[in-house]
Structure formats: structure tokens, C-alpha cells
């Protein structure tokens, strides 16, 4: 759910956090409670803070400014805050790279020298050649809030198509840069989100998807009717050729990608966030002189499973799918004989989850999940096992890049104590080596990661990773931060972050649990946390907290929970259900109003995951756990720091605004209930490093104060 609601005109009312920190005499605003009541199938539901959904309104802006004033003044008064910020800044200042991609003999990759707000793009004709600057997104804005979000290199290596997003919004603008000169062409394409770009092999243009121009507030308006277009270089967007649309299906989305041989356009058709999809294709004829539009063939049109295009060998297409295989398998479909009876299974389902396949050097590189950590395996063209790729330890394989016509592969590996490292590997010989490894001022030797398993309320076995200093005493005194996601078939895997490293240095324990709703154990695990089964997700999370307490890692007063987006919903729901179990909570950009989420921006797309309050059969279970509607006046809630951002046009900030106002009014205990609203930021993607450091500083300072932590000597 993977950026906000205010127009630029409203930003003047939201002073930067640094300015708020200097403000004295802030008074907690008392949000006006209106008489708004909605009826859902005979059930009356009050919504007294509906007015906070209108983020352009003067009273909303005044409330936001007052809340920020109180919050930043509170955080500025925490003595440990400066030390935390300094350590984060020092540790964040290390060189790091992204996985290279190669097209037309040109390698493209990212590098950040440490504290650059956005990573910089470089290109090389060979890995032995000196790197050359391609584009520095930090020059696109004065405050580092313009991010580069998607890109593709033309097949001849001459052009770099890229998309930029401003202030964290999901809306992007596509541009084209001539690689040799570093200069942009005049092409500018707008009203694009949830789309990449893919070049035709003649290098004359590319495919992309866009929405109609939105009406009203572009950060809040519902977006539907996505269409697939072809853009020819040097022509205005108005001249782009429509490739495919479905006006009879306004909720359908389209993503187009040209096959590596340039012969076909593969169209993935989605419905909201449903993991099931359709696959259509367009035969482009000659790769050198493609016909960019034409008859679209509906190859896999049953909407019966997920299908991920891996590559092709002429008319034979390879797909990963969970059809009749909830943990995934690889199949070959001959487009000349596409009947299911004629499919050939290349890699069958195993007891591990097939998390992705890349075709490299005529072989298949398969990424597996085994109890929520990675395994990387090589198979030949017929699906026979060749070898496993040795990994540094228990962790996560990130992006894998390579081409079917060459054996060179790059991949990233990371874990809680292993900073992201890029490896280069030859799938033919098995020779591999580190390509780029970071060096930073953090010694992982004093810490360890263990994986434990616990039982949820219904007996389901759930894994959890615990990272902490070596020799940790289980004396119930340790400050623990428990996190999870639990939705949308997204697997929450081991990863390194500077924020987590500093949390460990502060004496904290990091706990990541792989609850139902994610993809860690395949589609069955995902569906066990969807729709009417969503309570399983909350039960799994509560059981993790009870395990940590029961095993002596911590006690409720020292236990904090955090989650973002769908994870913010998780935190809000369990805070309501078990306020006694936690000492502090950090819900970020959360989906807090389960009765109205579908009425804003892309929220309607989540109905396939959650259900909808517009349905008489689905309303009852949404109402039963919705964080906003289940807050109860007179309850002693734990210390809560809600975070959101003014440009979040995915989970609009009205969710957090209404939740904060309601929780503040309901709080009967002494613990603070605060909301921090970031400016010129969105759902999280593309946030400048400087803003990330400030946000983490405030979150950790809040936990230090409210968990009663005493910091170790510096």
C-alpha cells in the first residue's frame, strides 16, 4: 500500500518540525466533535471528526499546526534526542549501492555516498570502465524531496527513461535522458502512477500506463480507468497511442512489458491488490520494426491464480504461478497451444515458497523462502537442479538482475546484522564474488539473531526473528520493539537498517514476527489473514507479544509495537484489543478507518484484501476491528506516537488525523497521545535521508522516554 492529501497551498500552515521544536507555550487542541452519524445496514456509526478528512480546510490546517506544535515541543524536551540524532547521522553516513541492471551493453546502478537525500544514478559501458554520472535526483529539488521511482534503459543503451515523484506522492512524471550527453529530451508525460516503462527494441519509444486527469484535489481524488499507452520519442503526450483499455472494467489495472527478444508485449491485468491476475499479450511482429498496437490476445483470462511472467523462448512463455500450487511453481505455456492440458511444469511446487524466478544465461534462478528467509537455487532449462548459491547466512536475497542471453547475474543480500551487499555471480560456472560491500561504523559482532517459533491463539505455528546483544539476560527488563505487517501477500523478511542498528545500540531488542496475511508460507498463509479472517493477524501479533513476555525477554511496560500502512492498521487494532500489553505504540501511515478507506485515492483497490463496508456481509467484521471505531472512552491506552505525512496519497492522512483526535479524547491514563505530521513527504517511498533521520530520531526518543530506558554509555 506501498503519499498525502494537502495541496501545496496548504503547506504554509505546516511549519517544518525544526521550527516547531523551538515553539513554546503550545496548547493541546481539542478537536471539534460534530454530530455526523452514518447508517450501515441498520447500524448507526458516529464519525464526529469527519471534518478532518478535508485537509485543505482552514480548521484542519489549524488543528494540524497545533498538534505538530505540541508533539515537536514534547520531543524536543527529551534529553536523549540529540544523542540519538547524532548517532543516526554518523552511522547513516556510509557508501551504499543498488543492484546493477544491464541493457545494450550499459550498466546502470545507484550509489549513495552516505547522507545524500536521494541515491545517485551512474552508468558504465563495462564494469572495468570508470563510472559516469547519469542523473543526480538531489539536483531536482532544493530539499531532496523529488525522488526517482522507476526507470528503464533502451535496448541500444542510448536512452534512460525515468519517472520522478515530488514530495512522496504516488504521482510520477516520466522523462527521457540521452545517456551519452546527460541531457533530457523534451518529452514529459503526466498523470502516471503504479506504472513502469518498457522500451520497444527499435528504441523509438516505450509503453506505460496512465490514469485520466483527476478532478479536484489530486492527492485525494479516487483514481480509476487506467489505460496502457505507447509513447514515441519526440512526440507530445497527446499523440500517444492507446494500446489497451477496458472502460467496462474501471477497476482493472494494466502493466506492459516488452519481452527480452522484443517480439511480444506482455500485459498483466490486475484487479485492485488481488494477487490473482490475468495475462494478455500483443505480438509486435518484427522486433526491429514493431507494430506497437494491434489485436491483444487474452492468454490467461480466468482470474484464477497469480501469474508472473519470467521470460520466453520464442512463442513459449514461462510463468511462476500458484495455480494448484499455493507455494508456487514454474510452468511453460506454448502460445500456439495454450490449453491448460498442454502446459509443461518446469519447476514443481516444494515445501518452500517460490518467491520469484529470473531467467539468466538460459537457466532459471529461483528465489525460495524457507521459514521466512531466502534460498537461491539454479535450474537448467528443463527444470533440473544445477546447484544452490551459497549465501552469507540467514537473511534475504533482494533484487536479482540478469539476462537470458548471458550468464552474468547480480543480487543483493541482507540481514538484520549484515548490511546490504551486492554480489556478482556466473550461473554457468558457479563463480561468485562480492561486487560492492558497504563499510560502516557498526560492529555486528556484539549482537546475534535467533529465530523462534510460537503458537497463536488457534494453535498455528508462527515464526519470529529476535535480534539483540549477545548474552541477553531474560530478566523481563529489556526494551523490546515488536514489528510486523501481515497483509497483501507481502513477506516481511530479515533486512539491515541504520535505524534498527541504533535501536540495538540503545540496548533494545528487535522482534520481527511473520504473521498470517503475508506471503511467507504461500497463498494459504496470505488468505488466512484476509477478509473475515483478519482477526487471525491480530491474534498472531498478540501471541508474539505474550511469548516475549512469557519467555522473559521483556514485560508489558517495556514492550513497544510498530507498523506502517497495513502494519499501522495492525498496531491500531491490537492497541485497542490489548492496551494492557504494551508500553508504547508507533502506528505509521495506518489504515485506521476501515469503513471509509475505499473512498479515497487508490483505497478502493484494497477491497480485494479487506472487504468493503458497502457490503452487508463484509461490514460486520470490518466494524468489529476497525481501529478508529473501536476506541473506547475511559480506557488507559499506552503511550502512542502516530506518524503520517501531508503528501500521503496512498493512505490519506485523514485516517491518522481522525484516529489521533478520537484516541486523545478517549485516553483516561497519563500516557501521551501524540501525532507527528511530516511536510513534503508521503507514504514513505522516496523520503529524503534527512527526513528519515529526523523521523527515526523522534520515534526512538519517544520510546526511550516512555519505556523508561537508560541509555548505555556512548
XYZ file of C-alpha atoms in Angstrom:
714
model
C 0.000 0.000 0.000
C 3.014 0.847 -0.794
C 1.543 9.892 -0.199
C -0.707 12.568 1.097
C -3.551 14.888 0.894
C -2.690 18.552 1.053
C -2.219 20.867 -1.872
C 0.957 22.879 -1.989
C -1.057 25.900 -0.886
C -1.731 24.217 2.437
C 1.901 23.602 3.252
C 2.401 27.099 4.647
C 0.294 26.077 7.628
C 2.571 23.135 8.388
C 5.851 24.504 9.618
C 8.839 22.181 9.424
C 9.446 20.090 12.540
C 12.619 22.021 13.318
C 10.600 25.218 13.593
C 8.002 23.549 15.817
C 10.699 22.313 18.159
C 11.518 25.899 19.024
C 7.910 26.810 19.801
C 6.922 27.319 23.428
C 3.521 27.614 25.034
C 1.810 25.083 22.755
C -1.710 24.190 23.832
C -3.270 20.820 23.004
C -6.077 21.454 20.519
C -9.445 19.984 21.432
C -10.844 18.709 18.175
C -14.418 19.749 17.448
C -16.807 16.808 17.700
C -19.591 17.076 15.130
C -22.839 15.149 15.030
C -22.033 13.151 11.892
C -23.678 9.712 12.005
C -23.737 7.140 9.205
C -26.005 4.149 8.904
C -24.549 0.858 7.732
C -27.247 -1.721 7.190
C -29.123 -0.541 10.260
C -26.064 0.099 12.418
C -25.531 3.750 13.382
C -21.853 4.740 13.418
C -20.689 8.116 14.710
C -17.916 9.918 12.825
C -17.511 13.176 14.780
C -14.162 14.099 13.236
C -15.187 13.664 9.604
C -14.170 17.272 9.018
C -10.505 16.284 9.454
C -10.686 14.385 6.170
C -10.735 17.746 4.388
C -7.063 18.554 4.639
C -7.423 21.779 2.666
C -9.878 23.278 5.138
C -8.686 26.101 7.403
C -9.841 24.382 10.603
C -7.995 21.190 9.662
C -4.818 23.122 8.928
C -5.098 24.921 12.258
C -5.554 21.598 14.072
C -2.557 20.105 12.281
C -0.347 23.070 13.132
C -1.367 22.935 16.793
C -0.822 19.156 17.032
C 2.620 19.457 15.439
C 3.474 22.249 17.865
C 2.613 20.109 20.893
C 4.325 16.994 19.540
C 7.577 18.616 18.497
C 7.798 20.564 21.750
C 7.368 17.295 23.670
C 10.017 15.521 21.609
C 12.429 18.446 21.856
C 12.231 18.134 25.645
C 13.646 14.589 25.662
C 17.334 14.941 26.685
C 18.474 11.828 24.808
C 17.091 13.075 21.482
C 20.240 14.963 20.426
C 22.447 11.963 21.161
C 20.157 9.682 19.147
C 20.157 12.067 16.199
C 23.935 12.389 16.247
C 24.430 8.638 16.283
C 21.923 8.085 13.488
C 23.619 10.738 11.382
C 27.093 9.285 11.907
C 26.006 5.723 11.218
C 23.896 6.643 8.191
C 26.934 8.231 6.579
C 28.224 5.199 4.676
C 28.553 4.358 0.983
C 25.917 2.005 -0.407
C 24.969 0.652 -3.838
C 21.993 -0.759 -5.676
C 21.908 -3.869 -7.884
C 23.096 -3.044 -11.435
C 20.935 -3.616 -14.479
C 22.408 -4.071 -17.963
C 20.845 -3.190 -21.311
C 22.514 -2.513 -24.645
C 25.926 -3.037 -23.064
C 25.232 -0.316 -20.500
C 25.221 -0.942 -16.749
C 23.069 1.346 -14.610
C 23.096 1.361 -10.809
C 22.642 3.636 -7.814
C 25.178 4.877 -5.300
C 24.749 6.991 -2.203
C 27.861 8.452 -0.593
C 26.155 8.415 2.797
C 23.993 11.399 3.630
C 22.744 12.252 0.164
C 18.979 12.669 0.371
C 18.473 10.578 -2.771
C 20.752 7.952 -4.290
C 22.560 8.987 -7.466
C 22.440 7.030 -10.763
C 25.603 6.060 -12.621
C 26.340 4.213 -15.856
C 29.261 2.244 -17.267
C 29.869 0.550 -20.612
C 31.793 -2.146 -18.774
C 32.455 -2.894 -15.139
C 36.108 -2.054 -15.700
C 35.295 1.400 -17.086
C 35.106 4.378 -14.729
C 31.543 5.187 -13.601
C 29.870 8.200 -15.172
C 27.116 10.296 -13.681
C 23.743 9.636 -15.244
C 21.372 11.632 -13.060
C 21.526 13.111 -9.576
C 17.964 13.410 -8.199
C 19.280 15.704 -5.463
C 19.558 18.455 -8.061
C 15.860 18.203 -8.955
C 14.689 19.988 -5.795
C 16.188 22.222 -3.144
C 15.197 19.960 -0.255
C 15.770 16.500 -1.717
C 12.064 15.655 -1.875
C 11.988 14.745 -5.583
C 12.745 11.028 -5.930
C 13.449 8.851 -8.941
C 10.988 5.970 -8.692
C 11.159 3.918 -11.912
C 13.491 3.602 -14.897
C 14.376 1.558 -17.963
C 17.240 1.743 -20.475
C 16.579 1.481 -24.205
C 17.868 -1.663 -25.929
C 20.679 0.212 -27.663
C 21.835 1.756 -24.389
C 21.281 5.299 -25.661
C 18.267 6.430 -23.652
C 17.330 6.383 -19.997
C 13.601 6.644 -19.359
C 12.799 7.575 -15.779
C 9.976 8.658 -13.514
C 10.136 11.232 -10.727
C 7.788 11.785 -7.801
C 7.568 15.029 -5.834
C 7.190 15.190 -2.053
C 6.439 11.488 -1.689
C 3.342 11.424 -3.890
C 2.486 8.303 -5.905
C 2.015 10.524 -8.977
C 5.073 10.443 -11.225
C 6.261 12.309 -14.309
C 8.126 10.361 -16.988
C 11.117 11.869 -18.794
C 13.836 10.630 -21.123
C 17.566 11.370 -20.874
C 20.202 10.805 -23.531
C 22.824 8.803 -21.636
C 25.890 9.990 -23.566
C 25.163 13.693 -23.024
C 23.278 13.620 -19.735
C 20.625 15.888 -21.221
C 16.876 15.367 -21.160
C 14.725 15.246 -24.275
C 11.640 17.482 -24.374
C 9.314 14.523 -23.610
C 7.183 14.952 -20.454
C 4.411 12.504 -19.512
C 1.988 13.100 -16.631
C -0.867 11.535 -14.639
C 1.008 8.317 -14.113
C 1.107 6.148 -11.018
C 1.632 2.441 -10.375
C 3.390 2.079 -13.715
C 6.825 1.398 -15.078
C 8.013 1.908 -18.646
C 9.249 -0.622 -21.197
C 11.070 0.154 -24.457
C 10.399 -1.396 -27.830
C 13.511 -2.955 -29.310
C 13.722 -0.359 -32.085
C 14.413 2.215 -29.312
C 11.799 4.543 -30.794
C 9.520 4.629 -27.758
C 8.093 2.810 -24.772
C 4.920 1.504 -23.151
C 3.487 2.930 -19.932
C 0.138 3.182 -18.126
C -1.704 6.292 -17.020
C -4.944 7.461 -15.462
C -7.341 10.158 -16.694
C -6.583 13.634 -15.382
C -8.049 13.650 -11.845
C -10.752 16.097 -10.854
C -10.388 18.179 -7.711
C -7.674 17.515 -5.150
C -5.122 15.374 -6.997
C -3.815 13.975 -3.709
C -7.234 12.789 -2.566
C -9.346 12.039 -5.648
C -10.256 8.440 -6.458
C -8.277 7.135 -9.440
C -9.689 4.506 -11.793
C -9.758 3.648 -15.505
C -6.036 3.061 -16.003
C -5.045 2.659 -19.682
C -1.982 1.297 -21.451
C -0.251 3.620 -23.945
C 2.717 3.715 -26.297
C 4.821 6.878 -26.381
C 7.060 7.630 -29.360
C 10.089 9.791 -28.604
C 9.821 13.394 -29.710
C 6.023 13.493 -29.786
C 3.635 15.158 -27.302
C 1.771 13.023 -24.797
C -1.491 13.880 -26.522
C -0.253 11.901 -29.538
C 0.459 8.726 -27.524
C -1.224 5.667 -28.967
C -3.781 3.817 -26.885
C -2.801 0.162 -26.681
C -5.414 -1.276 -24.347
C -8.264 -0.115 -22.152
C -11.352 -1.636 -20.574
C -13.999 1.034 -19.988
C -16.325 -1.789 -18.925
C -13.894 -2.623 -16.098
C -12.849 0.690 -14.469
C -11.163 -1.132 -11.562
C -8.741 -3.053 -13.761
C -5.097 -2.007 -13.951
C -2.605 -2.697 -16.750
C 1.149 -3.150 -16.773
C 3.004 -3.658 -20.037
C 6.485 -5.131 -20.552
C 8.329 -5.973 -23.764
C 9.994 -9.381 -23.850
C 13.775 -9.515 -23.954
C 13.729 -10.593 -27.612
C 11.484 -7.631 -28.487
C 8.797 -9.794 -30.077
C 5.929 -9.529 -27.588
C 4.285 -7.050 -25.265
C 3.165 -8.872 -22.108
C 0.192 -7.224 -20.398
C -0.524 -8.081 -16.779
C -4.119 -7.266 -15.842
C -4.856 -6.703 -12.163
C -7.924 -6.062 -10.042
C -7.018 -3.860 -7.114
C -4.433 -5.550 -4.933
C -5.718 -9.072 -5.561
C -2.760 -11.408 -6.007
C -4.645 -13.097 -8.830
C -4.204 -11.564 -12.266
C -4.749 -12.067 -15.974
C -2.113 -12.227 -18.709
C -2.707 -10.814 -22.183
C -0.167 -10.237 -24.940
C 0.380 -8.384 -28.193
C 2.523 -9.894 -30.956
C 4.704 -6.999 -32.129
C 5.848 -8.846 -35.246
C 9.360 -7.738 -36.102
C 11.426 -6.624 -33.127
C 13.285 -4.133 -35.338
C 10.107 -2.622 -36.782
C 7.410 -3.469 -34.257
C 3.767 -2.740 -34.771
C 3.155 -1.051 -31.452
C -0.609 -1.612 -31.367
C -2.850 -4.364 -32.622
C -5.000 -7.276 -31.507
C -4.478 -8.143 -27.866
C -4.650 -11.881 -27.134
C -6.224 -12.925 -23.833
C -3.881 -15.759 -22.936
C -4.692 -16.411 -19.257
C -8.094 -14.872 -18.618
C -9.561 -16.936 -15.816
C -8.537 -14.691 -12.902
C -7.920 -17.934 -11.063
C -4.349 -17.506 -9.744
C -1.254 -15.312 -9.793
C 0.912 -15.374 -12.918
C 4.366 -13.786 -13.060
C 5.999 -13.586 -16.481
C 9.596 -14.850 -16.328
C 10.652 -14.837 -19.990
C 10.105 -16.544 -23.285
C 11.759 -18.803 -25.795
C 10.013 -17.766 -28.977
C 6.283 -18.479 -28.573
C 6.831 -20.417 -25.326
C 6.161 -18.251 -22.291
C 7.391 -19.074 -18.776
C 5.323 -18.122 -15.726
C 5.509 -18.523 -11.993
C 2.049 -19.330 -10.703
C 0.230 -20.509 -7.606
C -2.454 -22.272 -9.651
C -2.888 -25.659 -7.974
C 0.302 -24.799 -6.049
C -0.176 -22.311 -3.185
C 3.606 -22.207 -2.599
C 4.335 -21.602 -6.288
C 5.731 -23.415 -9.322
C 7.158 -22.583 -12.768
C 5.259 -23.572 -15.915
C 5.770 -23.203 -19.668
C 2.822 -22.168 -21.834
C 3.069 -22.593 -25.609
C 1.021 -19.714 -27.020
C 0.249 -21.822 -30.109
C -1.362 -24.450 -27.843
C -2.369 -22.523 -24.710
C -4.847 -25.031 -23.257
C -4.041 -25.863 -19.658
C -3.700 -29.540 -20.529
C -0.746 -28.605 -22.763
C 1.181 -26.653 -20.115
C 4.526 -28.070 -19.078
C 5.631 -27.912 -15.472
C 9.297 -26.865 -15.296
C 9.855 -26.437 -11.549
C 7.243 -28.146 -9.362
C 5.964 -26.919 -6.029
C 8.043 -27.842 -2.974
C 7.619 -27.370 0.761
C 9.296 -23.947 0.359
C 7.704 -20.860 -1.195
C 8.862 -19.997 -4.712
C 9.288 -16.254 -4.282
C 10.482 -15.391 -7.786
C 12.321 -16.689 -10.842
C 14.762 -14.871 -13.148
C 15.938 -16.245 -16.484
C 19.718 -15.830 -16.737
C 22.075 -17.431 -19.270
C 19.404 -19.856 -20.452
C 18.883 -21.089 -16.895
C 16.380 -20.317 -14.167
C 17.421 -18.625 -10.938
C 14.812 -19.394 -8.305
C 14.337 -17.463 -5.076
C 12.796 -19.514 -2.287
C 11.547 -18.686 1.189
C 12.287 -21.227 3.881
C 10.717 -20.188 7.189
C 10.837 -16.534 6.073
C 14.471 -16.418 4.947
C 15.993 -16.829 1.489
C 17.410 -19.675 -0.518
C 18.766 -19.131 -4.048
C 18.846 -22.068 -6.478
C 19.894 -22.593 -10.124
C 17.937 -24.854 -12.501
C 18.646 -25.732 -16.126
C 16.237 -25.002 -18.990
C 14.330 -28.231 -18.298
C 13.954 -27.561 -14.587
C 16.688 -29.899 -13.383
C 18.547 -28.719 -10.294
C 22.064 -27.429 -11.005
C 23.176 -26.045 -7.641
C 22.287 -23.747 -4.777
C 24.015 -20.396 -4.493
C 25.872 -20.159 -1.186
C 24.551 -17.251 0.880
C 26.366 -15.498 3.743
C 23.832 -16.672 6.306
C 20.209 -16.488 7.382
C 18.877 -13.475 5.529
C 17.190 -12.133 2.427
C 18.096 -12.120 -1.259
C 16.997 -8.823 -2.742
C 16.766 -7.801 -6.375
C 18.180 -10.315 -8.873
C 19.218 -8.962 -12.281
C 20.478 -10.744 -15.365
C 19.657 -11.535 -18.984
C 18.682 -14.760 -20.708
C 21.458 -14.264 -23.286
C 24.327 -14.019 -20.782
C 25.425 -15.847 -17.617
C 26.172 -12.759 -15.513
C 23.888 -12.185 -12.548
C 23.806 -9.635 -9.737
C 21.890 -9.960 -6.499
C 21.693 -8.268 -3.112
C 21.879 -9.977 0.264
C 20.978 -8.524 3.636
C 20.032 -9.499 7.170
C 19.496 -7.752 10.484
C 23.246 -7.734 11.135
C 24.524 -7.865 7.527
C 24.359 -4.544 5.639
C 23.071 -4.880 2.085
C 25.882 -6.261 -0.094
C 25.848 -6.692 -3.886
C 27.181 -9.950 -5.352
C 28.173 -10.812 -8.920
C 27.654 -14.432 -9.984
C 28.175 -16.598 -13.091
C 25.279 -19.062 -13.452
C 27.282 -21.214 -15.870
C 30.373 -21.772 -13.730
C 29.081 -21.048 -10.249
C 31.810 -18.496 -9.652
C 30.685 -15.616 -7.477
C 32.167 -12.723 -5.547
C 31.234 -9.539 -3.764
C 30.808 -6.652 -6.193
C 30.148 -3.873 -3.671
C 30.192 -4.195 0.114
C 29.418 -1.335 2.498
C 31.694 -0.268 5.322
C 30.084 1.469 8.237
C 30.714 2.304 11.860
C 28.752 -0.593 13.305
C 30.178 -3.774 14.791
C 27.655 -6.628 14.437
C 29.868 -8.982 16.438
C 28.271 -7.988 19.718
C 24.795 -8.976 18.552
C 23.003 -12.094 17.360
C 19.803 -13.104 15.578
C 17.753 -16.108 16.587
C 14.593 -17.476 15.024
C 11.935 -18.768 17.392
C 8.502 -20.263 16.812
C 5.409 -19.750 18.939
C 1.758 -20.779 18.869
C -1.040 -18.375 18.079
C -4.474 -18.397 19.664
C -5.756 -21.147 17.343
C -2.569 -23.211 17.594
C -0.959 -22.015 14.362
C 2.847 -22.116 14.435
C 4.308 -18.668 13.687
C 7.997 -17.729 13.228
C 9.682 -14.696 14.766
C 13.188 -13.253 14.426
C 14.826 -11.781 17.534
C 17.961 -9.651 17.266
C 19.751 -8.471 20.410
C 23.094 -8.185 22.109
C 24.889 -11.459 22.782
C 24.309 -12.995 26.170
C 20.998 -11.205 26.659
C 19.535 -11.855 30.094
C 15.896 -12.902 30.084
C 15.077 -10.971 33.214
C 11.977 -9.203 31.845
C 13.756 -5.830 31.814
C 14.755 -5.499 28.167
C 13.110 -2.835 25.999
C 11.659 -4.699 23.008
C 10.314 -3.303 19.729
C 7.929 -5.767 18.049
C 7.031 -5.222 14.393
C 5.040 -6.978 11.674
C 2.987 -6.306 8.557
C 0.504 -9.121 7.976
C -1.222 -8.429 4.685
C -1.339 -8.215 0.894
C 0.792 -11.363 0.393
C 3.859 -9.280 1.389
C 6.632 -11.201 3.117
C 8.365 -9.439 5.999
C 11.941 -10.719 5.760
C 15.268 -10.011 7.518
C 16.836 -6.701 6.481
C 19.505 -4.301 7.666
C 18.718 -0.722 8.560
C 20.622 2.009 10.332
C 17.522 2.717 12.406
C 17.474 -0.850 13.739
C 21.238 -0.838 14.346
C 20.920 2.264 16.529
C 17.977 0.689 18.368
C 20.239 -2.260 19.198
C 22.997 0.087 20.370
C 20.487 1.816 22.642
C 20.041 -1.520 24.400
C 16.864 -2.549 22.590
C 15.722 -5.903 21.257
C 14.271 -6.062 17.743
C 11.489 -8.610 17.181
C 10.029 -9.219 13.719
C 7.197 -11.730 13.504
C 5.893 -13.300 10.299
C 2.174 -13.309 11.000
C -0.573 -14.509 8.704
C -1.730 -12.286 5.872
C 1.781 -12.142 4.406
C 3.353 -14.414 1.817
C 5.964 -16.147 3.973
C 4.274 -19.548 3.607
C 2.428 -19.050 0.341
C -1.087 -18.169 -0.678
C -2.765 -20.225 2.058
C -0.876 -18.163 4.675
C -1.977 -14.992 2.927
C -5.645 -15.958 2.712
C -5.684 -16.957 6.363
C -5.300 -13.232 7.139
C -7.737 -11.742 4.606
C -11.318 -10.533 4.804
C -13.248 -12.289 7.578
C -10.017 -13.979 8.728
C -8.247 -10.698 9.542
C -8.576 -11.326 13.281
C -6.012 -14.129 12.830
C -3.459 -11.427 12.029
C -4.131 -9.607 15.286
C -4.185 -12.843 17.270
C -0.791 -13.831 15.830
C 0.674 -10.460 16.808
C -0.743 -10.547 20.331
C 0.592 -14.093 20.735
C 4.062 -12.845 19.740
C 3.872 -10.159 22.435
C 2.712 -12.691 25.009
C 5.572 -15.016 24.019
C 8.125 -12.234 24.548
C 6.683 -11.526 27.983
C 6.241 -15.174 28.910
C 9.802 -16.085 27.905
C 11.261 -13.292 29.999
C 12.547 -11.100 27.186
C 10.523 -8.163 28.455
C 7.403 -7.048 30.323
C 4.438 -5.001 29.046
C 5.778 -1.679 30.344
C 8.960 -2.267 28.292
C 7.282 -3.609 25.148
C 6.657 -1.332 22.159
C 4.985 -2.176 18.853
C 5.287 -0.509 15.483
C 3.973 -0.946 11.965
C 3.324 1.112 8.847
C 0.429 1.253 6.389
C -1.323 -2.112 6.750
C 1.077 -2.545 9.675
C -0.287 0.713 11.114
C -3.750 -0.814 10.961
C -2.301 -3.816 12.817
C -0.882 -1.636 15.601
C -4.121 0.316 15.953
C -6.245 -2.826 16.138
C -4.127 -4.630 18.756
C -3.710 -1.455 20.825
C -7.500 -1.404 21.066
C -7.798 -5.108 21.830
C -4.945 -5.348 24.354
C -3.989 -1.896 25.685
C -2.627 -3.587 28.813
C 0.034 -5.496 26.870
C 2.150 -2.594 25.606
C 4.123 0.296 26.999
C 4.246 2.295 23.766
C 2.939 2.109 20.201
C 4.133 3.627 16.924
C 1.387 3.394 14.265
C 2.649 4.921 10.995
C 0.584 5.997 7.964
C -2.027 3.473 9.059
C -5.349 2.456 7.532
C -7.376 3.407 10.601
C -10.911 3.885 9.254
C -11.952 0.559 7.789
C -15.397 1.910 6.923
C -14.223 4.692 4.575
C -10.791 3.718 3.200
C -12.268 2.864 -0.210
C -13.462 6.430 -0.746
C -10.014 7.988 -1.282
C -7.322 7.764 -3.988
C -6.388 4.116 -4.510
C -8.129 2.815 -1.376
C -10.834 1.080 -3.432
C -8.112 -1.305 -4.654
C -7.737 -2.772 -1.155
C -11.292 -4.098 -1.114
C -9.948 -7.320 -2.603
C -7.838 -7.718 0.555
C -10.085 -6.306 3.266
C -13.651 -6.303 2.014
C -15.857 -3.202 1.999
C -18.296 -1.505 4.339
C -20.554 -1.165 1.283
C -21.190 -4.917 1.555
C -23.783 -6.130 4.044
C -21.815 -9.340 4.609
C -18.424 -7.656 4.996
C -19.355 -4.600 7.068
C -19.727 -6.548 10.364
C -16.185 -7.906 10.502
C -14.637 -4.611 9.377
C -16.593 -2.747 12.033
C -15.514 -5.307 14.630
C -11.807 -4.469 14.355
C -11.534 -1.059 12.665
C -9.045 0.916 14.801
C -10.996 4.168 14.646
C -14.402 2.768 15.559
C -13.132 0.535 18.372
C -11.505 3.152 20.562
C -13.317 3.292 23.902
C -13.575 6.374 26.108
C -12.242 5.911 29.625
C -9.558 3.389 28.614
C -5.960 3.571 29.809
C -4.108 3.446 26.479
C -0.320 3.103 26.165
C 1.883 5.999 25.052
C 1.255 6.474 21.331
C 3.126 8.424 18.673
C 1.108 8.448 15.452
C 3.025 9.461 12.332
C 1.733 10.487 8.931
C 2.644 12.904 6.141
C 0.941 15.674 4.248
C 1.522 14.177 0.761
C 0.427 10.633 1.510
C -1.936 9.981 -1.383
C -1.991 6.239 -0.757
C -3.249 6.101 2.845
C -4.570 9.639 3.114
C -3.636 11.414 6.385
C -7.294 11.803 7.306
C -7.038 8.255 8.664
C -4.395 9.260 11.187
C -5.970 12.662 11.881
C -9.316 11.171 12.912
C -7.656 8.360 14.833
C -5.483 10.805 16.796
C -8.389 13.079 17.691
C -10.507 10.110 18.817
C -7.694 8.486 20.816
C -6.845 11.746 22.555
C -10.479 12.185 23.581
C -10.722 8.562 24.787
C -7.486 8.453 26.798
C -8.075 8.043 30.523
C -4.493 7.363 31.544
C -1.436 9.571 31.894
C 0.465 8.345 28.810
C 0.893 10.874 25.976
C -1.085 10.536 22.737
C 0.768 12.477 20.045
C 0.662 12.845 16.284
C 3.588 13.941 14.131
C 2.708 15.193 10.631
C 5.674 15.403 8.256
C 5.665 18.002 5.487
C 6.553 17.406 1.842
C 6.555 13.665 2.406
C 4.250 10.814 1.548
C 3.665 7.163 2.344
C 7.377 6.572 2.831
C 8.819 5.938 -0.603
C 11.447 8.433 -1.727
C 11.674 10.163 1.648
C 14.937 12.121 1.821
C 17.628 10.788 4.145
C 17.485 13.995 6.188
C 13.778 13.478 6.876
C 14.318 9.777 7.620
C 16.912 10.659 10.246
C 14.611 13.198 11.892
C 11.687 10.766 11.899
C 13.677 7.890 13.407
C 15.206 10.260 15.952
C 11.762 11.239 17.171
C 10.451 7.663 17.257
C 13.415 6.329 19.240
C 13.396 9.333 21.588
C 9.696 8.721 22.240
C 10.415 5.086 23.117
C 13.364 5.987 25.341
C 11.130 8.309 27.351
C 8.053 6.089 27.541
C 9.730 2.715 28.049
C 11.864 4.140 30.841
C 15.125 3.330 29.059
C 18.528 4.272 30.417
C 20.990 4.598 27.584
C 24.307 2.769 27.738
C 27.438 4.924 27.842
C 28.317 6.355 24.398
